[in-house]
Each structure stands twice: as C-alpha cells, then as structure tokens.
C-alpha cells in the first residue's frame, strides 16, 4: 500500500483541522469521518488507500467532548508515520484483523454522544453501512459539503502547486506538433502525450482526450483508433496531478493543416471570444453563474447556443473536478483564492468540435490564468 508523504507544513494542517472542526459544528454535524481520498489528503497531508480494512480520520466538531483520532489497521500504520499526528493532537488508534474498527470509531466518539456524523463522499458503502450499525443513534450525512467550504478557498501553497501543474501541462501542449500528425491514430498520439505528461512533472497522466474530426464533437471522448487526417480539427484535453497532489487540466484545439471545413475559423473566433469574456467576467464578488453566462451569451448570440452542451467550468485542486462549479444556477459568490476551469466549447455533431480550457485563480484584481499557451486555433504542419 502507498501513503503519500506529508508535504504541507504543520501550521497549515493545524489550521485546516481547526477550521474543519468549526465548519462541522456550524453545519450541525458532531463529527467528520474521513476515509482515504482527497479530503483525507487535505486534512492530514497524506492519503493512502481505502479497502475492506477501515482507515478513517475521526474529527469531532469544535466543542465536542470527543477527541480527534486516526483509526488505521496496525499493518498500515507505518505508512502514516510521517503524519504529524502529535502536533495535530490526533490520537492514533490502530486495530488488528479480528477486531471491529467500526465499533472502535463508535467508542472513540462516545464521549461526544454523536447525533449526527458526516462521512467522506466516496467512503466505500461497506464502511458507511457498518458505521451506521455501530452508531445507530447518529444520522449520517456527507462530509463533502462541509469540507468544500475549506477546500474551495486555496492558500498560497495550494495555488503555487496549481501554478506548477499549469506550467507543466503547458509544456506538454507546447510539444503537440511532435505527435499530432496525419496518419497516426488518436490512441498513438494519446500514448505519446501521456508519456510527456509524466515526463514534464506529473505523477500520472490522469486523462488524455484526443478528439479528432467528428470525435471532437464529443466533449469527453477519450481516444480511439481513428486515424488523424489532414484538415482535421482536434480537441486535446489533458491533465494530471503533480507530486503535491494538485491537478492540471487544459484544453487546446489544433488544426492539422488547413481546416477541412470552411466554418472553422469563424466559429472558433466566437469560442475564443466566449472564453475571454468568461475570464474577464470572473473575479471576487461575482457569482459562479455569472461567469458561465458570460461565456454562454457570446456563444448563444452567435447562434451556437445549442452546441455548447456543458457547464463553463469546474473547481480544481486535489480533485480534477471539485467545487466551485461554474454553472447556471450556482449563485455562489467567488472569492480570492478560488481556482476553477474556464472551458467553453462548441460541438457540431458529425463534423468537428472545439474547446478552450484554462485554469484560473481569483485574485483581488480578477481572474488570473495559470495556463498561458496561445488561445488561437493552433495550426500544426500536415
Ligand atoms: Zn471534464
Ligand atoms: Zn479538461
Ligand atoms: Zn476541465
């Protein structure tokens, strides 16, 4: 099993712990139960894996009589040795096969007589249900809505990691001409891109979309055995985490030689204007849905509204997709430190598609792009 080492200073972790406990209290939750995943990584600076043996951070709400504890199988505890549990005031409760870790969680919480616990959004059902049995008097809810209040607001270290991820994925896009050529399949191009994503500083190529020709009209296409042809318009959407755990996610649209449809240049110009309008609109005090509308209005006004089939963006951090979502109906007011994608697209079924995606961070002055590759349709040699 692998546990990523802590790379966050103790002071920051202590601050996250305090704020998480306060957020739990404010949400009327008596304790957060956080199994391995990005929430655990956020709180402990270390992740690990979730499986049939329970690992769980027990974080009582501020004011609770119970104390924070890390429940972990004894055989996996060595992986967490780098976690500053003493500094965080976290009691380590190991258990061995044959013991009931869910009962252990209940015992640890007993002093607080919990009426309500929030479990990590992606906790395996086998643990969620076992915890329900072990804590029959506690209503279960999701921890995600509590922790997103913290995770949405990135600190300087997190933004630095996002910036590093953005620069790394920009270097991959800068090399696209090495791989994206007629006669090669999307899968072949995708394999080269995936290797470069790692070579440029990511720990893994989390996703690689090479949507050529009509496949570009399918926003989450992936790769296929389609052979790239001269004149194709190709959507390349790529990203992954850097060692700090923070993700890149950037899309550029390429043309392999002169585009094969004569509506490409004009339509692409609409998309580029829409993406710029959304970046310009974003800033502190602006709602998420206003940013979505800024891009959508430009596209709709040009007559392509029905071909922009997804939200304008998503938050990004330890997860590729997280709050805040830049979508109609989300009246969340953006704040300094929030990071999200701005990625409008225009998808013409059966013909071609295009998307432009940058990650931006909200600053006092407005939204700052972390991806700086040119936004024009990139015409590659054919
Ligand atoms: Zn996506
Ligand atoms: Zn993307
Ligand atoms: Zn994205």
mmCIF file of C-alpha atoms and ligand atoms in Angstrom:
data_model
loop_
_atom_site.group_PDB
_atom_site.id
_atom_site.type_symbol
_atom_site.label_atom_id
_atom_site.label_comp_id
_atom_site.label_asym_id
_atom_site.label_seq_id
_atom_site.Cartn_x
_atom_site.Cartn_y
_atom_site.Cartn_z
ATOM 1 C CA UNK A 1 0.000 0.000 0.000
ATOM 2 C CA UNK A 2 1.162 3.520 -0.575
ATOM 3 C CA UNK A 3 0.662 6.600 1.533
ATOM 4 C CA UNK A 4 1.764 9.886 0.021
ATOM 5 C CA UNK A 5 4.091 11.667 2.387
ATOM 6 C CA UNK A 6 3.039 14.898 4.056
ATOM 7 C CA UNK A 7 4.239 17.916 2.074
ATOM 8 C CA UNK A 8 2.332 20.553 3.964
ATOM 9 C CA UNK A 9 3.674 22.370 6.976
ATOM 10 C CA UNK A 10 2.221 21.505 10.351
ATOM 11 C CA UNK A 11 0.894 25.024 10.919
ATOM 12 C CA UNK A 12 -1.271 24.810 7.782
ATOM 13 C CA UNK A 13 -2.561 21.388 8.750
ATOM 14 C CA UNK A 14 -3.363 22.583 12.253
ATOM 15 C CA UNK A 15 -5.287 25.478 10.740
ATOM 16 C CA UNK A 16 -7.226 23.131 8.438
ATOM 17 C CA UNK A 17 -8.065 20.890 11.395
ATOM 18 C CA UNK A 18 -9.378 23.799 13.396
ATOM 19 C CA UNK A 19 -11.423 25.171 10.524
ATOM 20 C CA UNK A 20 -12.811 21.739 9.628
ATOM 21 C CA UNK A 21 -13.931 21.204 13.224
ATOM 22 C CA UNK A 22 -15.561 24.635 13.232
ATOM 23 C CA UNK A 23 -17.223 24.053 9.863
ATOM 24 C CA UNK A 24 -18.588 20.749 11.173
ATOM 25 C CA UNK A 25 -20.040 22.500 14.223
ATOM 26 C CA UNK A 26 -21.523 25.223 12.027
ATOM 27 C CA UNK A 27 -23.136 22.537 9.857
ATOM 28 C CA UNK A 28 -24.673 20.865 12.903
ATOM 29 C CA UNK A 29 -22.507 17.773 12.498
ATOM 30 C CA UNK A 30 -20.949 16.156 15.592
ATOM 31 C CA UNK A 31 -18.019 14.524 13.785
ATOM 32 C CA UNK A 32 -16.429 14.105 10.375
ATOM 33 C CA UNK A 33 -15.453 10.554 9.403
ATOM 34 C CA UNK A 34 -12.903 10.795 6.617
ATOM 35 C CA UNK A 35 -11.636 7.701 4.821
ATOM 36 C CA UNK A 36 -8.681 7.842 2.353
ATOM 37 C CA UNK A 37 -9.197 10.187 -0.557
ATOM 38 C CA UNK A 38 -8.655 13.836 -1.349
ATOM 39 C CA UNK A 39 -10.421 15.049 1.821
ATOM 40 C CA UNK A 40 -8.043 12.987 3.958
ATOM 41 C CA UNK A 41 -5.101 14.238 1.973
ATOM 42 C CA UNK A 42 -6.279 17.787 2.525
ATOM 43 C CA UNK A 43 -6.578 17.304 6.287
ATOM 44 C CA UNK A 44 -3.548 15.108 7.005
ATOM 45 C CA UNK A 45 -1.221 15.848 4.103
ATOM 46 C CA UNK A 46 -1.249 12.101 3.410
ATOM 47 C CA UNK A 47 -3.615 9.875 1.574
ATOM 48 C CA UNK A 48 -3.369 6.105 1.406
ATOM 49 C CA UNK A 49 -5.963 3.673 0.158
ATOM 50 C CA UNK A 50 -9.415 2.593 1.098
ATOM 51 C CA UNK A 51 -10.366 -1.038 1.001
ATOM 52 C CA UNK A 52 -12.047 -3.660 3.193
ATOM 53 C CA UNK A 53 -9.830 -2.686 6.138
ATOM 54 C CA UNK A 54 -11.036 0.629 7.553
ATOM 55 C CA UNK A 55 -8.744 3.638 7.721
ATOM 56 C CA UNK A 56 -10.635 6.686 8.993
ATOM 57 C CA UNK A 57 -9.858 10.069 10.450
ATOM 58 C CA UNK A 58 -12.341 10.778 13.235
ATOM 59 C CA UNK A 59 -12.599 14.548 13.562
ATOM 60 C CA UNK A 60 -15.087 15.703 16.203
ATOM 61 C CA UNK A 61 -16.768 19.076 15.715
ATOM 62 C CA UNK A 62 -15.487 22.062 17.661
ATOM 63 C CA UNK A 63 -16.858 21.893 21.189
ATOM 64 C CA UNK A 64 -17.266 18.105 21.215
ATOM 65 C CA UNK A 65 -16.047 16.150 24.225
ATOM 66 C CA UNK A 66 -14.569 13.525 21.878
ATOM 67 C CA UNK A 67 -11.008 13.787 20.586
ATOM 68 C CA UNK A 68 -9.566 13.525 17.078
ATOM 69 C CA UNK A 69 -8.244 10.091 16.172
ATOM 70 C CA UNK A 70 -6.825 8.247 13.228
ATOM 71 C CA UNK A 71 -8.215 4.734 13.041
ATOM 72 C CA UNK A 72 -5.810 2.673 10.976
ATOM 73 C CA UNK A 73 -5.005 -1.022 10.537
ATOM 74 C CA UNK A 74 -1.876 -1.813 12.533
ATOM 75 C CA UNK A 75 -0.158 -3.259 9.474
ATOM 76 C CA UNK A 76 -0.692 0.002 7.567
ATOM 77 C CA UNK A 77 0.273 2.407 10.308
ATOM 78 C CA UNK A 78 3.945 2.591 9.170
ATOM 79 C CA UNK A 79 2.694 4.364 6.033
ATOM 80 C CA UNK A 80 1.269 7.148 8.209
ATOM 81 C CA UNK A 81 4.392 7.528 10.353
ATOM 82 C CA UNK A 82 5.229 10.791 8.541
ATOM 83 C CA UNK A 83 1.917 12.369 9.501
ATOM 84 C CA UNK A 84 2.399 14.863 12.365
ATOM 85 C CA UNK A 85 -0.348 13.292 14.493
ATOM 86 C CA UNK A 86 1.175 14.518 17.783
ATOM 87 C CA UNK A 87 1.343 18.115 16.564
ATOM 88 C CA UNK A 88 -2.239 17.876 15.363
ATOM 89 C CA UNK A 89 -3.444 16.353 18.601
ATOM 90 C CA UNK A 90 -4.602 13.229 16.788
ATOM 91 C CA UNK A 91 -4.678 10.023 18.788
ATOM 92 C CA UNK A 92 -3.605 7.042 16.670
ATOM 93 C CA UNK A 93 -5.926 4.078 17.182
ATOM 94 C CA UNK A 94 -4.564 1.010 15.442
ATOM 95 C CA UNK A 95 -6.537 -2.184 15.114
ATOM 96 C CA UNK A 96 -5.705 -5.721 14.059
ATOM 97 C CA UNK A 97 -7.584 -8.270 11.990
ATOM 98 C CA UNK A 98 -10.348 -9.808 14.061
ATOM 99 C CA UNK A 99 -11.185 -6.527 15.809
ATOM 100 C CA UNK A 100 -14.131 -4.370 14.728
ATOM 101 C CA UNK A 101 -12.837 -0.984 13.523
ATOM 102 C CA UNK A 102 -16.340 0.438 13.148
ATOM 103 C CA UNK A 103 -17.033 -0.283 16.795
ATOM 104 C CA UNK A 104 -13.681 1.371 17.529
ATOM 105 C CA UNK A 105 -14.873 4.547 15.784
ATOM 106 C CA UNK A 106 -18.070 4.459 17.840
ATOM 107 C CA UNK A 107 -16.088 4.043 21.068
ATOM 108 C CA UNK A 108 -13.820 6.962 20.174
ATOM 109 C CA UNK A 109 -16.863 9.178 19.656
ATOM 110 C CA UNK A 110 -18.803 8.006 22.707
ATOM 111 C CA UNK A 111 -17.736 10.930 24.908
ATOM 112 C CA UNK A 112 -19.436 13.273 22.443
ATOM 113 C CA UNK A 113 -22.667 11.240 22.196
ATOM 114 C CA UNK A 114 -22.947 11.992 18.468
ATOM 115 C CA UNK A 115 -26.391 12.527 16.985
ATOM 116 C CA UNK A 116 -25.035 13.276 13.530
ATOM 117 C CA UNK A 117 -21.880 12.239 11.669
ATOM 118 C CA UNK A 118 -20.712 13.258 8.196
ATOM 119 C CA UNK A 119 -18.904 10.600 6.170
ATOM 120 C CA UNK A 120 -16.492 11.219 3.287
ATOM 121 C CA UNK A 121 -18.409 11.409 -0.005
ATOM 122 C CA UNK A 122 -16.546 8.467 -1.500
ATOM 123 C CA UNK A 123 -16.321 6.259 1.595
ATOM 124 C CA UNK A 124 -16.949 2.674 0.484
ATOM 125 C CA UNK A 125 -20.500 1.556 1.253
ATOM 126 C CA UNK A 126 -19.198 -1.385 3.255
ATOM 127 C CA UNK A 127 -17.760 1.056 5.783
ATOM 128 C CA UNK A 128 -20.593 3.580 5.629
ATOM 129 C CA UNK A 129 -23.186 0.930 6.397
ATOM 130 C CA UNK A 130 -21.045 -0.705 9.084
ATOM 131 C CA UNK A 131 -20.619 2.712 10.730
ATOM 132 C CA UNK A 132 -24.379 3.162 10.609
ATOM 133 C CA UNK A 133 -24.758 -0.082 12.535
ATOM 134 C CA UNK A 134 -22.038 0.903 15.014
ATOM 135 C CA UNK A 135 -23.572 4.361 15.562
ATOM 136 C CA UNK A 136 -27.327 3.669 15.400
ATOM 137 C CA UNK A 137 -28.241 6.984 17.065
ATOM 138 C CA UNK A 138 -26.221 9.149 14.659
ATOM 139 C CA UNK A 139 -27.755 10.431 11.464
ATOM 140 C CA UNK A 140 -25.340 10.165 8.520
ATOM 141 C CA UNK A 141 -24.722 12.938 6.028
ATOM 142 C CA UNK A 142 -21.938 13.783 3.578
ATOM 143 C CA UNK A 143 -18.695 15.440 4.658
ATOM 144 C CA UNK A 144 -18.104 16.927 1.204
ATOM 145 C CA UNK A 145 -20.421 19.919 1.669
ATOM 146 C CA UNK A 146 -18.669 20.697 4.993
ATOM 147 C CA UNK A 147 -15.098 20.353 3.724
ATOM 148 C CA UNK A 148 -15.674 22.096 0.414
ATOM 149 C CA UNK A 149 -16.024 25.348 2.383
ATOM 150 C CA UNK A 150 -12.329 24.924 3.180
ATOM 151 C CA UNK A 151 -11.082 23.263 0.023
ATOM 152 C CA UNK A 152 -12.652 25.859 -2.321
ATOM 153 C CA UNK A 153 -10.511 28.607 -0.781
ATOM 154 C CA UNK A 154 -6.938 27.787 -1.709
ATOM 155 C CA UNK A 155 -4.000 29.031 0.317
ATOM 156 C CA UNK A 156 -0.745 30.280 -1.190
ATOM 157 C CA UNK A 157 0.880 26.841 -1.145
ATOM 158 C CA UNK A 158 -2.054 25.259 -2.944
ATOM 159 C CA UNK A 159 -2.080 27.969 -5.602
ATOM 160 C CA UNK A 160 1.648 27.516 -6.068
ATOM 161 C CA UNK A 161 1.081 23.796 -6.663
ATOM 162 C CA UNK A 162 -1.711 24.576 -9.164
ATOM 163 C CA UNK A 163 0.591 27.040 -10.886
ATOM 164 C CA UNK A 164 3.294 24.382 -11.134
ATOM 165 C CA UNK A 165 0.763 21.915 -12.575
ATOM 166 C CA UNK A 166 -0.422 24.515 -15.083
ATOM 167 C CA UNK A 167 3.111 25.230 -16.264
ATOM 168 C CA UNK A 168 3.782 21.504 -16.623
ATOM 169 C CA UNK A 169 0.725 20.878 -18.800
ATOM 170 C CA UNK A 170 1.540 23.982 -20.868
ATOM 171 C CA UNK A 171 4.910 22.412 -21.677
ATOM 172 C CA UNK A 172 3.082 19.323 -22.962
ATOM 173 C CA UNK A 173 0.769 21.398 -25.178
ATOM 174 C CA UNK A 174 3.825 23.269 -26.473
ATOM 175 C CA UNK A 175 5.167 19.970 -27.841
ATOM 176 C CA UNK A 176 1.930 18.875 -29.602
ATOM 177 C CA UNK A 177 3.451 19.228 -33.064
ATOM 178 C CA UNK A 178 5.825 16.371 -32.262
ATOM 179 C CA UNK A 179 2.964 13.909 -32.021
ATOM 180 C CA UNK A 180 -0.214 15.164 -33.675
ATOM 181 C CA UNK A 181 0.242 14.328 -37.345
ATOM 182 C CA UNK A 182 -1.861 12.822 -40.140
ATOM 183 C CA UNK A 183 -1.652 9.039 -40.447
ATOM 184 C CA UNK A 184 -1.386 8.412 -36.710
ATOM 185 C CA UNK A 185 -4.284 7.186 -34.570
ATOM 186 C CA UNK A 186 -5.694 9.153 -31.666
ATOM 187 C CA UNK A 187 -4.519 6.341 -29.385
ATOM 188 C CA UNK A 188 -0.934 6.584 -30.656
ATOM 189 C CA UNK A 189 -0.921 10.339 -30.197
ATOM 190 C CA UNK A 190 -2.532 9.909 -26.785
ATOM 191 C CA UNK A 191 0.169 7.480 -25.636
ATOM 192 C CA UNK A 192 2.885 9.972 -26.551
ATOM 193 C CA UNK A 193 1.023 12.742 -24.755
ATOM 194 C CA UNK A 194 0.573 10.569 -21.652
ATOM 195 C CA UNK A 195 4.317 9.861 -21.526
ATOM 196 C CA UNK A 196 5.057 13.578 -21.876
ATOM 197 C CA UNK A 197 2.589 14.478 -19.104
ATOM 198 C CA UNK A 198 4.674 12.341 -16.737
ATOM 199 C CA UNK A 199 7.999 13.479 -18.218
ATOM 200 C CA UNK A 200 7.032 17.121 -17.650
ATOM 201 C CA UNK A 201 6.458 16.634 -13.936
ATOM 202 C CA UNK A 202 3.109 14.963 -13.241
ATOM 203 C CA UNK A 203 2.940 11.763 -11.215
ATOM 204 C CA UNK A 204 0.429 10.243 -13.632
ATOM 205 C CA UNK A 205 -1.459 11.137 -16.803
ATOM 206 C CA UNK A 206 -4.909 11.292 -15.239
ATOM 207 C CA UNK A 207 -6.777 11.832 -18.508
ATOM 208 C CA UNK A 208 -5.953 12.275 -22.177
ATOM 209 C CA UNK A 209 -8.609 13.313 -24.687
ATOM 210 C CA UNK A 210 -7.637 13.418 -28.355
ATOM 211 C CA UNK A 211 -10.888 14.120 -30.187
ATOM 212 C CA UNK A 212 -10.121 14.314 -33.892
ATOM 213 C CA UNK A 213 -12.554 15.265 -36.630
ATOM 214 C CA UNK A 214 -16.116 14.246 -35.685
ATOM 215 C CA UNK A 215 -14.849 12.830 -32.363
ATOM 216 C CA UNK A 216 -14.070 16.390 -31.296
ATOM 217 C CA UNK A 217 -17.815 16.969 -31.113
ATOM 218 C CA UNK A 218 -17.977 14.534 -28.152
ATOM 219 C CA UNK A 219 -16.687 16.525 -25.157
ATOM 220 C CA UNK A 220 -15.459 13.547 -23.058
ATOM 221 C CA UNK A 221 -14.343 11.416 -25.980
ATOM 222 C CA UNK A 222 -11.033 9.906 -24.773
ATOM 223 C CA UNK A 223 -9.001 8.320 -27.565
ATOM 224 C CA UNK A 224 -9.872 5.871 -30.338
ATOM 225 C CA UNK A 225 -8.281 4.080 -33.271
ATOM 226 C CA UNK A 226 -9.438 6.789 -35.660
ATOM 227 C CA UNK A 227 -6.598 7.821 -37.942
ATOM 228 C CA UNK A 228 -5.959 11.546 -37.929
ATOM 229 C CA UNK A 229 -6.368 13.134 -41.341
ATOM 230 C CA UNK A 230 -5.080 16.234 -42.974
ATOM 231 C CA UNK A 231 -7.561 19.050 -42.333
ATOM 232 C CA UNK A 232 -8.839 17.601 -39.036
ATOM 233 C CA UNK A 233 -9.710 19.837 -36.145
ATOM 234 C CA UNK A 234 -8.531 18.095 -32.956
ATOM 235 C CA UNK A 235 -9.547 18.775 -29.357
ATOM 236 C CA UNK A 236 -6.754 17.873 -26.912
ATOM 237 C CA UNK A 237 -7.780 17.969 -23.228
ATOM 238 C CA UNK A 238 -5.122 16.701 -20.832
ATOM 239 C CA UNK A 239 -4.042 16.782 -17.220
ATOM 240 C CA UNK A 240 -2.988 15.068 -14.048
ATOM 241 C CA UNK A 241 -1.563 15.679 -10.589
ATOM 242 C CA UNK A 242 1.879 16.981 -9.675
ATOM 243 C CA UNK A 243 3.589 15.388 -6.648
ATOM 244 C CA UNK A 244 1.865 17.869 -4.296
ATOM 245 C CA UNK A 245 -1.423 16.255 -5.385
ATOM 246 C CA UNK A 246 -2.828 19.283 -7.240
ATOM 247 C CA UNK A 247 -4.059 18.803 -10.789
ATOM 248 C CA UNK A 248 -3.613 20.370 -14.175
ATOM 249 C CA UNK A 249 -6.406 20.418 -16.762
ATOM 250 C CA UNK A 250 -6.013 22.281 -20.031
ATOM 251 C CA UNK A 251 -7.574 22.047 -23.470
ATOM 252 C CA UNK A 252 -6.317 23.447 -26.728
ATOM 253 C CA UNK A 253 -7.798 22.867 -30.160
ATOM 254 C CA UNK A 254 -5.484 22.135 -33.061
ATOM 255 C CA UNK A 255 -5.891 22.027 -36.818
ATOM 256 C CA UNK A 256 -3.802 19.564 -38.776
ATOM 257 C CA UNK A 257 -3.015 21.819 -41.700
ATOM 258 C CA UNK A 258 -5.721 23.994 -43.190
ATOM 259 C CA UNK A 259 -9.065 23.073 -41.545
ATOM 260 C CA UNK A 260 -11.242 20.879 -43.750
ATOM 261 C CA UNK A 261 -14.444 22.863 -43.080
ATOM 262 C CA UNK A 262 -14.806 26.482 -44.041
ATOM 263 C CA UNK A 263 -16.786 27.396 -40.914
ATOM 264 C CA UNK A 264 -13.926 26.551 -38.560
ATOM 265 C CA UNK A 265 -12.154 29.886 -38.430
ATOM 266 C CA UNK A 266 -15.270 31.993 -37.843
ATOM 267 C CA UNK A 267 -16.802 29.610 -35.319
ATOM 268 C CA UNK A 268 -13.544 29.253 -33.449
ATOM 269 C CA UNK A 269 -13.312 33.041 -33.169
ATOM 270 C CA UNK A 270 -16.686 33.004 -31.373
ATOM 271 C CA UNK A 271 -15.390 30.377 -28.947
ATOM 272 C CA UNK A 272 -12.226 32.319 -28.264
ATOM 273 C CA UNK A 273 -14.232 35.467 -27.563
ATOM 274 C CA UNK A 274 -16.506 33.493 -25.235
ATOM 275 C CA UNK A 275 -13.600 32.075 -23.255
ATOM 276 C CA UNK A 276 -12.046 35.517 -22.926
ATOM 277 C CA UNK A 277 -15.378 37.021 -21.854
ATOM 278 C CA UNK A 278 -15.722 34.466 -19.048
ATOM 279 C CA UNK A 279 -12.163 35.046 -17.807
ATOM 280 C CA UNK A 280 -12.790 38.802 -17.933
ATOM 281 C CA UNK A 281 -16.047 38.404 -16.013
ATOM 282 C CA UNK A 282 -14.545 36.287 -13.218
ATOM 283 C CA UNK A 283 -13.395 37.974 -10.044
ATOM 284 C CA UNK A 284 -14.159 38.429 -6.372
ATOM 285 C CA UNK A 285 -17.812 39.247 -5.700
ATOM 286 C CA UNK A 286 -19.020 37.755 -8.988
ATOM 287 C CA UNK A 287 -21.281 34.702 -8.918
ATOM 288 C CA UNK A 288 -20.236 31.422 -10.500
ATOM 289 C CA UNK A 289 -23.312 31.512 -12.727
ATOM 290 C CA UNK A 290 -22.412 34.994 -13.998
ATOM 291 C CA UNK A 291 -19.120 33.603 -15.293
ATOM 292 C CA UNK A 292 -20.999 30.790 -17.009
ATOM 293 C CA UNK A 293 -23.402 33.301 -18.531
ATOM 294 C CA UNK A 294 -20.560 35.483 -19.808
ATOM 295 C CA UNK A 295 -19.267 32.649 -21.994
ATOM 296 C CA UNK A 296 -22.704 31.294 -22.874
ATOM 297 C CA UNK A 297 -24.086 34.642 -24.002
ATOM 298 C CA UNK A 298 -21.301 35.165 -26.532
ATOM 299 C CA UNK A 299 -21.854 31.698 -27.977
ATOM 300 C CA UNK A 300 -25.657 31.997 -27.968
ATOM 301 C CA UNK A 301 -25.576 35.457 -29.545
ATOM 302 C CA UNK A 302 -23.591 34.000 -32.435
ATOM 303 C CA UNK A 303 -26.238 31.301 -32.901
ATOM 304 C CA UNK A 304 -24.333 28.368 -31.418
ATOM 305 C CA UNK A 305 -26.089 28.147 -28.040
ATOM 306 C CA UNK A 306 -27.410 24.633 -28.604
ATOM 307 C CA UNK A 307 -23.896 23.400 -29.422
ATOM 308 C CA UNK A 308 -22.379 24.395 -26.061
ATOM 309 C CA UNK A 309 -23.578 21.367 -24.135
ATOM 310 C CA UNK A 310 -21.850 21.583 -20.755
ATOM 311 C CA UNK A 311 -21.150 23.979 -17.879
ATOM 312 C CA UNK A 312 -18.408 26.557 -18.375
ATOM 313 C CA UNK A 313 -16.101 25.131 -15.726
ATOM 314 C CA UNK A 314 -15.341 23.303 -12.514
ATOM 315 C CA UNK A 315 -13.188 23.917 -9.481
ATOM 316 C CA UNK A 316 -9.859 22.129 -9.371
ATOM 317 C CA UNK A 317 -7.372 21.188 -6.679
ATOM 318 C CA UNK A 318 -6.685 17.789 -5.155
ATOM 319 C CA UNK A 319 -9.559 16.601 -7.371
ATOM 320 C CA UNK A 320 -9.789 17.423 -11.064
ATOM 321 C CA UNK A 321 -13.456 18.237 -10.633
ATOM 322 C CA UNK A 322 -14.488 19.892 -7.360
ATOM 323 C CA UNK A 323 -16.311 22.986 -6.156
ATOM 324 C CA UNK A 324 -16.928 25.670 -7.256
ATOM 325 C CA UNK A 325 -18.851 24.584 -10.351
ATOM 326 C CA UNK A 326 -19.206 27.353 -12.938
ATOM 327 C CA UNK A 327 -22.743 26.572 -13.932
ATOM 328 C CA UNK A 328 -26.130 28.180 -14.360
ATOM 329 C CA UNK A 329 -27.989 28.096 -11.048
ATOM 330 C CA UNK A 330 -24.877 28.341 -8.882
ATOM 331 C CA UNK A 331 -25.147 31.689 -7.116
ATOM 332 C CA UNK A 332 -22.005 31.080 -5.065
ATOM 333 C CA UNK A 333 -20.053 34.331 -4.841
ATOM 334 C CA UNK A 334 -16.454 33.888 -5.977
ATOM 335 C CA UNK A 335 -13.680 34.803 -3.541
ATOM 336 C CA UNK A 336 -9.964 35.385 -3.720
ATOM 337 C CA UNK A 337 -8.199 32.020 -3.726
ATOM 338 C CA UNK A 338 -10.831 30.066 -5.638
ATOM 339 C CA UNK A 339 -9.489 28.132 -8.627
ATOM 340 C CA UNK A 340 -11.523 26.736 -11.499
ATOM 341 C CA UNK A 341 -11.519 25.955 -15.194
ATOM 342 C CA UNK A 342 -12.968 28.215 -17.872
ATOM 343 C CA UNK A 343 -13.670 25.834 -20.737
ATOM 344 C CA UNK A 344 -16.460 26.697 -23.131
ATOM 345 C CA UNK A 345 -16.815 24.507 -26.197
ATOM 346 C CA UNK A 346 -18.745 24.374 -29.443
ATOM 347 C CA UNK A 347 -19.598 20.879 -30.687
ATOM 348 C CA UNK A 348 -21.023 20.311 -34.158
ATOM 349 C CA UNK A 349 -22.224 16.688 -34.255
ATOM 350 C CA UNK A 350 -20.798 14.577 -37.045
ATOM 351 C CA UNK A 351 -18.432 17.341 -38.118
ATOM 352 C CA UNK A 352 -15.983 18.854 -35.642
ATOM 353 C CA UNK A 353 -15.707 20.434 -32.218
ATOM 354 C CA UNK A 354 -13.555 22.874 -30.303
ATOM 355 C CA UNK A 355 -12.863 23.757 -26.686
ATOM 356 C CA UNK A 356 -10.502 26.171 -24.979
ATOM 357 C CA UNK A 357 -9.709 25.492 -21.326
ATOM 358 C CA UNK A 358 -7.577 27.388 -18.849
ATOM 359 C CA UNK A 359 -7.402 27.116 -15.090
ATOM 360 C CA UNK A 360 -7.830 30.500 -13.424
ATOM 361 C CA UNK A 361 -7.341 31.703 -9.861
ATOM 362 C CA UNK A 362 -9.395 34.533 -8.401
ATOM 363 C CA UNK A 363 -7.254 37.410 -7.105
ATOM 364 C CA UNK A 364 -8.153 40.886 -5.874
ATOM 365 C CA UNK A 365 -7.659 42.151 -9.437
ATOM 366 C CA UNK A 366 -9.753 39.477 -11.116
ATOM 367 C CA UNK A 367 -9.122 36.022 -12.555
ATOM 368 C CA UNK A 368 -5.526 35.140 -13.424
ATOM 369 C CA UNK A 369 -4.829 32.350 -15.886
ATOM 370 C CA UNK A 370 -2.481 29.546 -14.845
ATOM 371 C CA UNK A 371 -2.325 28.320 -18.455
ATOM 372 C CA UNK A 372 -0.634 30.640 -20.867
ATOM 373 C CA UNK A 373 -0.435 28.775 -24.183
ATOM 374 C CA UNK A 374 -1.845 30.820 -27.088
ATOM 375 C CA UNK A 375 -5.613 30.631 -27.406
ATOM 376 C CA UNK A 376 -5.797 30.872 -31.183
ATOM 377 C CA UNK A 377 -6.557 27.747 -33.197
ATOM 378 C CA UNK A 378 -3.112 26.153 -33.379
ATOM 379 C CA UNK A 379 -2.402 25.103 -36.939
ATOM 380 C CA UNK A 380 0.126 22.269 -36.968
ATOM 381 C CA UNK A 381 2.135 21.191 -40.010
ATOM 382 C CA UNK A 382 0.418 18.490 -42.060
HETATM 383 ZN ZN1 LIG B 1 -14.397 17.001 -17.690
HETATM 384 ZN ZN1 LIG B 2 -10.176 19.474 -19.350
HETATM 385 ZN ZN1 LIG B 3 -11.817 20.712 -17.086
#
